[in-house]
PDB file of C-alpha atoms and ligand atoms in Angstrom:
ATOM      1  CA  MET A 258     -17.345  -6.511   8.998  1.00  0.00           C
ATOM      2  CA  THR A 259     -17.735  -4.695   5.679  1.00  0.00           C
ATOM      3  CA  VAL A 260     -14.496  -2.806   4.558  1.00  0.00           C
ATOM      4  CA  PRO A 261     -15.558   0.193   2.417  1.00  0.00           C
ATOM      5  CA  THR A 262     -14.326   0.006  -1.127  1.00  0.00           C
ATOM      6  CA  ILE A 263     -12.803   2.946  -3.334  1.00  0.00           C
ATOM      7  CA  THR A 264     -13.547   3.000  -7.086  1.00  0.00           C
ATOM      8  CA  LEU A 265     -10.116   3.564  -9.056  1.00  0.00           C
ATOM      9  CA  ASN A 266      -9.975   5.733 -12.128  1.00  0.00           C
ATOM     10  CA  ASP A 267     -10.111   2.711 -14.351  1.00  0.00           C
ATOM     11  CA  GLY A 268     -13.482   1.406 -12.816  1.00  0.00           C
ATOM     12  CA  HIS A 269     -12.277  -1.255 -10.582  1.00  0.00           C
ATOM     13  CA  THR A 270     -12.719  -1.309  -6.873  1.00  0.00           C
ATOM     14  CA  ILE A 271     -10.124  -1.697  -4.178  1.00  0.00           C
ATOM     15  CA  PRO A 272     -11.021  -2.462  -0.359  1.00  0.00           C
ATOM     16  CA  GLN A 273      -9.798   0.458   1.579  1.00  0.00           C
ATOM     17  CA  LEU A 274      -8.247  -1.503   4.347  1.00  0.00           C
ATOM     18  CA  GLY A 275      -5.656  -4.288   3.605  1.00  0.00           C
ATOM     19  CA  PHE A 276      -2.895  -6.206   5.102  1.00  0.00           C
ATOM     20  CA  GLY A 277       0.773  -5.385   4.073  1.00  0.00           C
ATOM     21  CA  VAL A 278       3.464  -8.143   4.311  1.00  0.00           C
ATOM     22  CA  PHE A 279       6.764  -5.843   4.206  1.00  0.00           C
ATOM     23  CA  LEU A 280       9.383  -7.764   6.339  1.00  0.00           C
ATOM     24  CA  VAL A 281       7.122 -10.754   6.889  1.00  0.00           C
ATOM     25  CA  ASP A 282       9.614 -13.491   6.828  1.00  0.00           C
ATOM     26  CA  PRO A 283       9.039 -15.809   3.830  1.00  0.00           C
ATOM     27  CA  GLN A 284       8.878 -18.875   5.993  1.00  0.00           C
ATOM     28  CA  GLU A 285       6.246 -17.358   8.052  1.00  0.00           C
ATOM     29  CA  ALA A 286       4.373 -15.646   5.501  1.00  0.00           C
ATOM     30  CA  GLU A 287       1.671 -18.497   4.780  1.00  0.00           C
ATOM     31  CA  ARG A 288       0.728 -18.611   8.438  1.00  0.00           C
ATOM     32  CA  ILE A 289       0.709 -14.705   8.983  1.00  0.00           C
ATOM     33  CA  VAL A 290      -1.474 -14.241   5.834  1.00  0.00           C
ATOM     34  CA  SER A 291      -3.666 -17.099   6.544  1.00  0.00           C
ATOM     35  CA  ASP A 292      -4.262 -15.475   9.964  1.00  0.00           C
ATOM     36  CA  ALA A 293      -5.156 -12.015   8.064  1.00  0.00           C
ATOM     37  CA  LEU A 294      -7.640 -13.834   5.796  1.00  0.00           C
ATOM     38  CA  GLU A 295      -9.236 -15.668   8.685  1.00  0.00           C
ATOM     39  CA  VAL A 296      -9.746 -12.295  10.445  1.00  0.00           C
ATOM     40  CA  GLY A 297     -11.414 -11.030   7.274  1.00  0.00           C
ATOM     41  CA  TYR A 298      -8.898  -9.041   5.407  1.00  0.00           C
ATOM     42  CA  ARG A 299      -9.368  -9.549   1.576  1.00  0.00           C
ATOM     43  CA  HIS A 300      -6.645  -7.060   0.385  1.00  0.00           C
ATOM     44  CA  ILE A 301      -3.063  -8.105   0.620  1.00  0.00           C
ATOM     45  CA  ASP A 302      -0.229  -5.870  -0.545  1.00  0.00           C
ATOM     46  CA  THR A 303       3.224  -7.701  -1.304  1.00  0.00           C
ATOM     47  CA  ALA A 304       6.005  -7.109  -3.618  1.00  0.00           C
ATOM     48  CA  ALA A 305       8.690  -9.224  -5.565  1.00  0.00           C
ATOM     49  CA  ILE A 306      11.374  -7.689  -3.318  1.00  0.00           C
ATOM     50  CA  TYR A 307       9.748  -8.823  -0.118  1.00  0.00           C
ATOM     51  CA  LYS A 308      10.487 -12.386  -1.299  1.00  0.00           C
ATOM     52  CA  ASN A 309       7.353 -13.640   0.238  1.00  0.00           C
ATOM     53  CA  GLU A 310       5.105 -13.911  -2.735  1.00  0.00           C
ATOM     54  CA  GLU A 311       5.140 -17.827  -2.544  1.00  0.00           C
ATOM     55  CA  GLY A 312       3.757 -17.803   0.954  1.00  0.00           C
ATOM     56  CA  VAL A 313       1.086 -15.120   0.124  1.00  0.00           C
ATOM     57  CA  GLY A 314       0.029 -17.621  -2.735  1.00  0.00           C
ATOM     58  CA  ALA A 315       0.025 -20.628  -0.483  1.00  0.00           C
ATOM     59  CA  ALA A 316      -2.177 -18.686   2.018  1.00  0.00           C
ATOM     60  CA  ILE A 317      -4.612 -17.746  -0.657  1.00  0.00           C
ATOM     61  CA  ALA A 318      -4.870 -21.176  -2.184  1.00  0.00           C
ATOM     62  CA  LYS A 319      -5.499 -22.802   1.265  1.00  0.00           C
ATOM     63  CA  SER A 320      -7.972 -20.161   2.239  1.00  0.00           C
ATOM     64  CA  GLY A 321     -10.567 -21.379  -0.428  1.00  0.00           C
ATOM     65  CA  ILE A 322     -11.627 -17.707  -0.686  1.00  0.00           C
ATOM     66  CA  PRO A 323     -13.274 -17.194  -4.181  1.00  0.00           C
ATOM     67  CA  ARG A 324     -10.516 -15.387  -6.299  1.00  0.00           C
ATOM     68  CA  ASP A 325     -12.900 -12.342  -7.141  1.00  0.00           C
ATOM     69  CA  GLU A 326     -13.359 -11.720  -3.279  1.00  0.00           C
ATOM     70  CA  LEU A 327      -9.595 -11.029  -2.995  1.00  0.00           C
ATOM     71  CA  PHE A 328      -7.577  -7.977  -3.935  1.00  0.00           C
ATOM     72  CA  ILE A 329      -3.927  -8.802  -4.520  1.00  0.00           C
ATOM     73  CA  THR A 330      -1.130  -6.255  -5.069  1.00  0.00           C
ATOM     74  CA  THR A 331       2.453  -6.848  -6.076  1.00  0.00           C
ATOM     75  CA  LYS A 332       5.268  -4.674  -7.266  1.00  0.00           C
ATOM     76  CA  LEU A 333       7.846  -4.490  -9.877  1.00  0.00           C
ATOM     77  CA  TRP A 334      11.324  -4.271  -8.416  1.00  0.00           C
ATOM     78  CA  ASN A 335      13.834  -1.427  -9.483  1.00  0.00           C
ATOM     79  CA  ASP A 336      16.143  -3.429 -11.621  1.00  0.00           C
ATOM     80  CA  ARG A 337      13.373  -4.753 -13.849  1.00  0.00           C
ATOM     81  CA  HIS A 338      12.187  -1.395 -15.568  1.00  0.00           C
ATOM     82  CA  GLN A 339      13.171  -2.526 -18.930  1.00  0.00           C
ATOM     83  CA  LYS A 340      10.464  -3.849 -20.950  1.00  0.00           C
ATOM     84  CA  ALA A 341      11.378  -7.360 -21.529  1.00  0.00           C
ATOM     85  CA  SER A 342      12.485  -7.660 -17.842  1.00  0.00           C
ATOM     86  CA  ALA A 343       9.147  -6.185 -16.608  1.00  0.00           C
ATOM     87  CA  HIS A 344       7.190  -8.785 -18.609  1.00  0.00           C
ATOM     88  CA  ALA A 345       9.363 -11.615 -17.118  1.00  0.00           C
ATOM     89  CA  ALA A 346       8.906 -10.293 -13.674  1.00  0.00           C
ATOM     90  CA  ILE A 347       5.236 -10.253 -13.530  1.00  0.00           C
ATOM     91  CA  ASP A 348       5.061 -13.756 -14.920  1.00  0.00           C
ATOM     92  CA  GLU A 349       7.444 -14.701 -12.139  1.00  0.00           C
ATOM     93  CA  SER A 350       5.329 -13.034  -9.588  1.00  0.00           C
ATOM     94  CA  LEU A 351       2.080 -14.686 -10.940  1.00  0.00           C
ATOM     95  CA  ASP A 352       3.719 -18.078 -10.724  1.00  0.00           C
ATOM     96  CA  LYS A 353       4.773 -17.505  -7.108  1.00  0.00           C
ATOM     97  CA  LEU A 354       1.357 -16.109  -6.138  1.00  0.00           C
ATOM     98  CA  GLY A 355      -0.301 -18.970  -7.938  1.00  0.00           C
ATOM     99  CA  LEU A 356      -2.550 -16.385  -9.727  1.00  0.00           C
ATOM    100  CA  ASP A 357      -3.239 -15.709 -13.447  1.00  0.00           C
ATOM    101  CA  HIS A 358      -3.622 -11.999 -12.567  1.00  0.00           C
ATOM    102  CA  VAL A 359      -3.156  -9.582  -9.829  1.00  0.00           C
ATOM    103  CA  ASP A 360      -5.562  -6.852  -8.888  1.00  0.00           C
ATOM    104  CA  LEU A 361      -2.972  -4.112  -8.988  1.00  0.00           C
ATOM    105  CA  TYR A 362       0.458  -4.082 -10.179  1.00  0.00           C
ATOM    106  CA  LEU A 363       2.840  -1.205  -9.124  1.00  0.00           C
ATOM    107  CA  THR A 364       6.337   0.085  -9.988  1.00  0.00           C
ATOM    108  CA  HIS A 365       8.110   0.039  -6.614  1.00  0.00           C
ATOM    109  CA  TRP A 366      10.213   3.187  -7.102  1.00  0.00           C
ATOM    110  CA  PRO A 367      10.888   5.609  -9.693  1.00  0.00           C
ATOM    111  CA  THR A 368      14.757   5.253  -9.344  1.00  0.00           C
ATOM    112  CA  PRO A 369      15.022   8.753 -11.299  1.00  0.00           C
ATOM    113  CA  ALA A 370      18.804   8.501 -11.531  1.00  0.00           C
ATOM    114  CA  LYS A 371      18.362   5.735 -14.125  1.00  0.00           C
ATOM    115  CA  ASP A 372      15.463   7.775 -15.712  1.00  0.00           C
ATOM    116  CA  ASP A 373      13.740   4.431 -16.779  1.00  0.00           C
ATOM    117  CA  TYR A 374      10.431   4.874 -14.867  1.00  0.00           C
ATOM    118  CA  LEU A 375       8.568   5.823 -18.006  1.00  0.00           C
ATOM    119  CA  GLU A 376       9.661   2.828 -19.832  1.00  0.00           C
ATOM    120  CA  ALA A 377       8.608   0.744 -16.797  1.00  0.00           C
ATOM    121  CA  TRP A 378       5.244   2.330 -16.893  1.00  0.00           C
ATOM    122  CA  LEU A 379       4.824   1.775 -20.440  1.00  0.00           C
ATOM    123  CA  ALA A 380       5.461  -2.065 -19.685  1.00  0.00           C
ATOM    124  CA  LEU A 381       2.834  -2.036 -16.938  1.00  0.00           C
ATOM    125  CA  GLU A 382       0.359  -0.789 -19.665  1.00  0.00           C
ATOM    126  CA  GLU A 383       1.101  -3.752 -21.794  1.00  0.00           C
ATOM    127  CA  ILE A 384       0.883  -6.093 -18.655  1.00  0.00           C
ATOM    128  CA  LYS A 385      -2.592  -4.525 -18.021  1.00  0.00           C
ATOM    129  CA  ALA A 386      -3.636  -4.990 -21.667  1.00  0.00           C
ATOM    130  CA  ALA A 387      -2.437  -8.558 -21.580  1.00  0.00           C
ATOM    131  CA  GLY A 388      -4.924  -9.154 -18.580  1.00  0.00           C
ATOM    132  CA  LYS A 389      -2.083  -9.842 -16.198  1.00  0.00           C
ATOM    133  CA  ALA A 390      -3.008  -6.852 -13.808  1.00  0.00           C
ATOM    134  CA  ARG A 391      -6.512  -5.379 -13.535  1.00  0.00           C
ATOM    135  CA  SER A 392      -5.216  -2.081 -12.457  1.00  0.00           C
ATOM    136  CA  ILE A 393      -1.829  -0.587 -12.650  1.00  0.00           C
ATOM    137  CA  GLY A 394      -0.229   2.219 -10.463  1.00  0.00           C
ATOM    138  CA  VAL A 395       3.091   3.430  -9.026  1.00  0.00           C
ATOM    139  CA  SER A 396       4.743   3.748  -5.754  1.00  0.00           C
ATOM    140  CA  ASN A 397       7.019   6.411  -4.412  1.00  0.00           C
ATOM    141  CA  HIS A 398       6.541   8.731  -7.202  1.00  0.00           C
ATOM    142  CA  GLN A 399       6.766  12.439  -6.846  1.00  0.00           C
ATOM    143  CA  VAL A 400       4.841  15.139  -8.758  1.00  0.00           C
ATOM    144  CA  GLY A 401       7.550  15.456 -11.341  1.00  0.00           C
ATOM    145  CA  HIS A 402       7.621  11.751 -12.116  1.00  0.00           C
ATOM    146  CA  LEU A 403       3.770  11.540 -12.085  1.00  0.00           C
ATOM    147  CA  GLU A 404       3.687  14.465 -14.737  1.00  0.00           C
ATOM    148  CA  LYS A 405       6.292  12.602 -16.940  1.00  0.00           C
ATOM    149  CA  LEU A 406       4.098   9.481 -16.883  1.00  0.00           C
ATOM    150  CA  ILE A 407       0.922  11.256 -17.586  1.00  0.00           C
ATOM    151  CA  ALA A 408       2.411  13.162 -20.376  1.00  0.00           C
ATOM    152  CA  GLY A 409       4.310  10.031 -21.900  1.00  0.00           C
ATOM    153  CA  SER A 410       1.496   7.446 -21.672  1.00  0.00           C
ATOM    154  CA  ALA A 411      -2.279   6.867 -22.277  1.00  0.00           C
ATOM    155  CA  THR A 412      -2.830   6.062 -18.708  1.00  0.00           C
ATOM    156  CA  VAL A 413      -3.057   8.016 -15.493  1.00  0.00           C
ATOM    157  CA  PRO A 414      -1.717   5.725 -12.557  1.00  0.00           C
ATOM    158  CA  ALA A 415      -4.782   4.318 -10.524  1.00  0.00           C
ATOM    159  CA  VAL A 416      -2.738   4.740  -7.335  1.00  0.00           C
ATOM    160  CA  ASN A 417       0.488   6.220  -5.863  1.00  0.00           C
ATOM    161  CA  GLN A 418       1.696   4.157  -2.818  1.00  0.00           C
ATOM    162  CA  ILE A 419       3.709   6.615  -0.697  1.00  0.00           C
ATOM    163  CA  GLU A 420       5.221   6.913   2.829  1.00  0.00           C
ATOM    164  CA  LEU A 421       2.208   8.591   4.726  1.00  0.00           C
ATOM    165  CA  HIS A 422       1.536   8.949   8.421  1.00  0.00           C
ATOM    166  CA  PRO A 423       0.537  11.730  10.839  1.00  0.00           C
ATOM    167  CA  ALA A 424       4.040  13.113  10.918  1.00  0.00           C
ATOM    168  CA  PHE A 425       4.550  12.903   7.035  1.00  0.00           C
ATOM    169  CA  ALA A 426       1.136  13.692   5.613  1.00  0.00           C
ATOM    170  CA  GLN A 427       2.248  14.209   1.951  1.00  0.00           C
ATOM    171  CA  ARG A 428      -0.284  17.216   1.393  1.00  0.00           C
ATOM    172  CA  GLU A 429       1.379  17.961  -2.025  1.00  0.00           C
ATOM    173  CA  LEU A 430       1.117  14.538  -3.578  1.00  0.00           C
ATOM    174  CA  ARG A 431      -2.510  14.096  -2.133  1.00  0.00           C
ATOM    175  CA  ALA A 432      -3.540  17.296  -3.834  1.00  0.00           C
ATOM    176  CA  PHE A 433      -1.969  16.277  -7.037  1.00  0.00           C
ATOM    177  CA  GLY A 434      -3.661  12.809  -6.711  1.00  0.00           C
ATOM    178  CA  ALA A 435      -7.047  14.362  -6.090  1.00  0.00           C
ATOM    179  CA  GLU A 436      -6.667  16.764  -9.195  1.00  0.00           C
ATOM    180  CA  HIS A 437      -5.654  13.754 -11.539  1.00  0.00           C
ATOM    181  CA  GLY A 438      -7.739  10.950 -10.089  1.00  0.00           C
ATOM    182  CA  ILE A 439      -4.841   9.064  -8.692  1.00  0.00           C
ATOM    183  CA  HIS A 440      -5.829   7.475  -5.140  1.00  0.00           C
ATOM    184  CA  ILE A 441      -3.372   7.472  -2.591  1.00  0.00           C
ATOM    185  CA  GLU A 442      -2.075   4.463  -0.490  1.00  0.00           C
ATOM    186  CA  SER A 443      -0.292   5.005   2.710  1.00  0.00           C
ATOM    187  CA  TRP A 444       2.871   2.898   3.278  1.00  0.00           C
ATOM    188  CA  GLY A 445       4.284   2.861   6.926  1.00  0.00           C
ATOM    189  CA  PRO A 446       0.856   4.103   8.098  1.00  0.00           C
ATOM    190  CA  LEU A 447       1.693   3.662  11.833  1.00  0.00           C
ATOM    191  CA  GLY A 448       5.215   5.366  11.044  1.00  0.00           C
ATOM    192  CA  GLN A 449       6.789   1.786  11.081  1.00  0.00           C
ATOM    193  CA  GLY A 450       7.168   2.072  14.799  1.00  0.00           C
ATOM    194  CA  LYS A 451       9.953   4.581  14.382  1.00  0.00           C
ATOM    195  CA  TYR A 452       8.667   7.348  16.299  1.00  0.00           C
ATOM    196  CA  ASP A 453       6.416   7.662  19.250  1.00  0.00           C
ATOM    197  CA  LEU A 454       3.158   8.286  17.295  1.00  0.00           C
ATOM    198  CA  PHE A 455       1.072   6.323  19.785  1.00  0.00           C
ATOM    199  CA  GLY A 456       2.320   8.616  22.621  1.00  0.00           C
ATOM    200  CA  GLU A 457       1.334  11.900  20.916  1.00  0.00           C
ATOM    201  CA  GLN A 458      -1.385  13.512  22.938  1.00  0.00           C
ATOM    202  CA  ALA A 459      -3.818  13.995  19.892  1.00  0.00           C
ATOM    203  CA  VAL A 460      -3.686  10.217  19.421  1.00  0.00           C
ATOM    204  CA  SER A 461      -3.800   8.877  22.891  1.00  0.00           C
ATOM    205  CA  ALA A 462      -6.653  11.382  23.921  1.00  0.00           C
ATOM    206  CA  ALA A 463      -8.810  10.086  20.870  1.00  0.00           C
ATOM    207  CA  ALA A 464      -7.925   6.502  21.801  1.00  0.00           C
ATOM    208  CA  GLU A 465      -8.995   7.079  25.300  1.00  0.00           C
ATOM    209  CA  ALA A 466     -12.183   8.880  24.269  1.00  0.00           C
ATOM    210  CA  HIS A 467     -13.307   5.909  22.099  1.00  0.00           C
ATOM    211  CA  GLY A 468     -12.147   3.172  24.181  1.00  0.00           C
ATOM    212  CA  VAL A 469      -9.751   1.942  21.372  1.00  0.00           C
ATOM    213  CA  THR A 470      -5.982   1.510  20.961  1.00  0.00           C
ATOM    214  CA  PRO A 471      -3.833   4.321  19.455  1.00  0.00           C
ATOM    215  CA  ALA A 472      -2.975   2.066  16.421  1.00  0.00           C
ATOM    216  CA  GLN A 473      -6.781   1.858  15.787  1.00  0.00           C
ATOM    217  CA  VAL A 474      -6.843   5.753  15.999  1.00  0.00           C
ATOM    218  CA  VAL A 475      -4.352   6.100  13.582  1.00  0.00           C
ATOM    219  CA  ILE A 476      -5.744   3.558  11.115  1.00  0.00           C
ATOM    220  CA  ARG A 477      -9.114   5.389  11.346  1.00  0.00           C
ATOM    221  CA  TRP A 478      -7.325   8.726  10.541  1.00  0.00           C
ATOM    222  CA  HIS A 479      -6.322   7.208   7.247  1.00  0.00           C
ATOM    223  CA  LEU A 480      -9.634   5.827   6.458  1.00  0.00           C
ATOM    224  CA  GLN A 481     -11.456   9.076   7.172  1.00  0.00           C
ATOM    225  CA  ASN A 482      -8.758  11.095   5.150  1.00  0.00           C
ATOM    226  CA  GLY A 483      -9.901   8.853   2.224  1.00  0.00           C
ATOM    227  CA  LEU A 484      -6.506   6.927   2.181  1.00  0.00           C
ATOM    228  CA  ILE A 485      -6.092   3.280   1.344  1.00  0.00           C
ATOM    229  CA  VAL A 486      -4.208   1.757   4.114  1.00  0.00           C
ATOM    230  CA  PHE A 487      -2.640  -1.791   4.892  1.00  0.00           C
ATOM    231  CA  PRO A 488      -0.927  -1.967   8.269  1.00  0.00           C
ATOM    232  CA  LYS A 489       1.270  -4.822   8.926  1.00  0.00           C
ATOM    233  CA  SER A 490       1.858  -6.909  12.045  1.00  0.00           C
ATOM    234  CA  ASN A 491       2.930 -10.371  12.601  1.00  0.00           C
ATOM    235  CA  SER A 492       0.744 -10.827  15.736  1.00  0.00           C
ATOM    236  CA  ARG A 493      -2.676 -12.323  15.170  1.00  0.00           C
ATOM    237  CA  GLU A 494      -3.970 -10.255  18.037  1.00  0.00           C
ATOM    238  CA  ARG A 495      -2.721  -7.095  16.321  1.00  0.00           C
ATOM    239  CA  ILE A 496      -3.849  -8.182  13.000  1.00  0.00           C
ATOM    240  CA  ALA A 497      -7.396  -8.562  14.408  1.00  0.00           C
ATOM    241  CA  GLN A 498      -7.116  -5.269  16.226  1.00  0.00           C
ATOM    242  CA  ASN A 499      -6.173  -3.345  13.201  1.00  0.00           C
ATOM    243  CA  PHE A 500      -9.173  -4.710  11.308  1.00  0.00           C
ATOM    244  CA  ASP A 501     -11.450  -3.760  14.076  1.00  0.00           C
ATOM    245  CA  VAL A 502     -11.738  -0.217  13.129  1.00  0.00           C
ATOM    246  CA  PHE A 503     -15.316   0.190  11.865  1.00  0.00           C
ATOM    247  CA  GLY A 504     -16.993   0.628  15.262  1.00  0.00           C
ATOM    248  CA  PHE A 505     -16.328   4.270  15.964  1.00  0.00           C
ATOM    249  CA  GLU A 506     -15.663   7.502  14.027  1.00  0.00           C
ATOM    250  CA  LEU A 507     -13.105  10.258  14.880  1.00  0.00           C
ATOM    251  CA  SER A 508     -14.710  13.763  15.348  1.00  0.00           C
ATOM    252  CA  ALA A 509     -13.562  16.506  12.798  1.00  0.00           C
ATOM    253  CA  ASP A 510     -11.722  18.146  15.892  1.00  0.00           C
ATOM    254  CA  GLU A 511      -9.907  14.898  16.430  1.00  0.00           C
ATOM    255  CA  ILE A 512      -8.940  14.474  12.725  1.00  0.00           C
ATOM    256  CA  ALA A 513      -7.785  18.117  12.797  1.00  0.00           C
ATOM    257  CA  SER A 514      -5.589  17.634  15.848  1.00  0.00           C
ATOM    258  CA  ILE A 515      -3.918  14.492  14.382  1.00  0.00           C
ATOM    259  CA  ASP A 516      -3.458  16.362  11.056  1.00  0.00           C
ATOM    260  CA  ALA A 517      -1.518  18.977  13.166  1.00  0.00           C
ATOM    261  CA  LEU A 518       1.111  16.397  14.009  1.00  0.00           C
ATOM    262  CA  ASP A 519       2.615  16.910  10.318  1.00  0.00           C
ATOM    263  CA  SER A 520       6.145  17.815  10.683  1.00  0.00           C
ATOM    264  CA  GLY A 521       7.451  16.691   7.253  1.00  0.00           C
ATOM    265  CA  LYS A 522       9.576  14.163   8.651  1.00  0.00           C
ATOM    266  CA  ARG A 523      10.149  10.820   6.805  1.00  0.00           C
ATOM    267  CA  VAL A 524      10.921   7.629   8.450  1.00  0.00           C
ATOM    268  CA  GLY A 525      11.766   5.862   5.224  1.00  0.00           C
ATOM    269  CA  SER A 526      14.057   6.544   2.199  1.00  0.00           C
ATOM    270  CA  HIS A 527      13.766   9.667  -0.181  1.00  0.00           C
ATOM    271  CA  PRO A 528      12.558   8.468  -3.556  1.00  0.00           C
ATOM    272  CA  ASP A 529      15.387  10.422  -5.288  1.00  0.00           C
ATOM    273  CA  GLU A 530      17.971   8.458  -3.278  1.00  0.00           C
ATOM    274  CA  VAL A 531      16.792   4.945  -4.211  1.00  0.00           C
ATOM    275  CA  ASN A 532      18.200   3.164  -7.006  1.00  0.00           C
TER     276      ASN A 532
HETATM  277  P1  NAD B 226       3.477   0.022   9.563  1.00  0.00           P
HETATM  278  O1  NAD B 226       3.491   1.346   9.644  1.00  0.00           O
HETATM  279  O2  NAD B 226       2.402  -0.570   9.193  1.00  0.00           O
HETATM  280  O3  NAD B 226       4.109  -0.530  10.798  1.00  0.00           O
HETATM  281  C1  NAD B 226       4.424  -1.874  11.046  1.00  0.00           C
HETATM  282  C2  NAD B 226       4.888  -1.969  12.483  1.00  0.00           C
HETATM  283  O4  NAD B 226       3.958  -1.434  13.564  1.00  0.00           O
HETATM  284  C3  NAD B 226       4.804  -3.366  13.140  1.00  0.00           C
HETATM  285  O5  NAD B 226       6.070  -3.886  12.696  1.00  0.00           O
HETATM  286  C4  NAD B 226       4.381  -3.338  14.464  1.00  0.00           C
HETATM  287  O6  NAD B 226       5.627  -3.247  15.166  1.00  0.00           O
HETATM  288  C5  NAD B 226       3.835  -2.178  14.581  1.00  0.00           C
HETATM  289  N1  NAD B 226       2.280  -2.444  15.019  1.00  0.00           N
HETATM  290  C6  NAD B 226       1.293  -2.872  13.887  1.00  0.00           C
HETATM  291  N2  NAD B 226       0.057  -2.957  14.459  1.00  0.00           N
HETATM  292  C7  NAD B 226       0.218  -2.594  15.741  1.00  0.00           C
HETATM  293  C8  NAD B 226      -0.740  -2.435  16.772  1.00  0.00           C
HETATM  294  N3  NAD B 226      -1.906  -2.602  16.676  1.00  0.00           N
HETATM  295  N4  NAD B 226      -0.199  -1.765  17.895  1.00  0.00           N
HETATM  296  C9  NAD B 226       1.208  -1.593  18.068  1.00  0.00           C
HETATM  297  N5  NAD B 226       2.037  -1.652  17.192  1.00  0.00           N
HETATM  298  C10 NAD B 226       1.675  -2.267  15.937  1.00  0.00           C
HETATM  299  O7  NAD B 226       4.656  -0.197   8.459  1.00  0.00           O
HETATM  300  P2  NAD B 226       4.994  -0.987   7.227  1.00  0.00           P
HETATM  301  O8  NAD B 226       4.802  -2.511   7.258  1.00  0.00           O
HETATM  302  O9  NAD B 226       6.310  -0.686   6.664  1.00  0.00           O
HETATM  303  O10 NAD B 226       3.931  -0.548   6.143  1.00  0.00           O
HETATM  304  C11 NAD B 226       2.728  -1.285   5.888  1.00  0.00           C
HETATM  305  C12 NAD B 226       2.698  -1.860   4.421  1.00  0.00           C
HETATM  306  O11 NAD B 226       3.031  -0.940   3.401  1.00  0.00           O
HETATM  307  C13 NAD B 226       3.901  -2.773   4.190  1.00  0.00           C
HETATM  308  O12 NAD B 226       3.669  -3.910   4.975  1.00  0.00           O
HETATM  309  C14 NAD B 226       3.950  -2.894   2.823  1.00  0.00           C
HETATM  310  O13 NAD B 226       2.976  -3.591   2.272  1.00  0.00           O
HETATM  311  C15 NAD B 226       3.888  -1.603   2.425  1.00  0.00           C
HETATM  312  N6  NAD B 226       5.196  -0.701   2.196  1.00  0.00           N
HETATM  313  C16 NAD B 226       5.314  -0.230   0.988  1.00  0.00           C
HETATM  314  C17 NAD B 226       6.478   0.451   0.729  1.00  0.00           C
HETATM  315  C18 NAD B 226       6.843   0.952  -0.599  1.00  0.00           C
HETATM  316  O14 NAD B 226       8.032   1.437  -0.861  1.00  0.00           O
HETATM  317  N7  NAD B 226       6.102   1.004  -1.485  1.00  0.00           N
HETATM  318  C19 NAD B 226       7.365   0.682   1.861  1.00  0.00           C
HETATM  319  C20 NAD B 226       7.133   0.079   3.056  1.00  0.00           C
HETATM  320  C21 NAD B 226       5.845  -0.386   3.316  1.00  0.00           C
END
């Protein structure tokens, strides 16, 4: 199965479908990520705060997959935005992952109350220049935060990783990203199981029409909307199911009816409220 790639604004490519490991128990991360790699995923999304980078690294080492076939993302936590701390943080993450570089390094939240997200971004520019991250981007940044980074640095973020699922479709940030060359990564792509997305008529009808599961329909909706997506599951069966999404295509009408589920309701935290 070939996963499509997206070319980022710095010329590097990213597999459009990956595997996320938020809330994957550190003790189980090696087994679960090994399952994902065996199923065929080559893009893993972790973060320092998930405390499972060591397990991700162990699975990578055990897999024997050539480094250049993998795409590994990790994230800088909120209390490490100061330059010296950010440089130490990437070294710690690389050490845990057993890698000499990540493919993508993100600032995890802007924490605007502390007003240090531009400093964190300038540190990421240096980390990229040092070869420790191929591409750099941000997570949970809103339009005003992105404008400040673009005005205050020489680099437009390659991605913005934001909460995005049918009930919270983030049209403003997607439009801003399209205008500025910032690709959007959807976190919580299945709504984190926090509302009955799979019971929505638009989703269940498409699932029935294509003989697939509601989760597969929602992942397809992300892919056909040009979004980068990395659903998470601990179950090997679901890990495989979530990767098996290239044998069918949603029609324009099906996409439109899922688009219509946008109610502006978050399941996660508002970026202004995270410190
Ligand atoms: P998700 O929307 O991927 O939902 C995961 C939940 O959906 C699982 O716990 C499981 O219960 C259910 N699920 C998965 N596959 C299923 C299937 N086939 N059928 C039925 N149920 C299924 O939520 P997520 O894990 O929060 O988001 C994905 C990834 O995004 C994370 O693992 C992480 O890498 C990233 N993320 C980033 C941030 C951020 O602030 N940058 C925040 C949250 C998540």
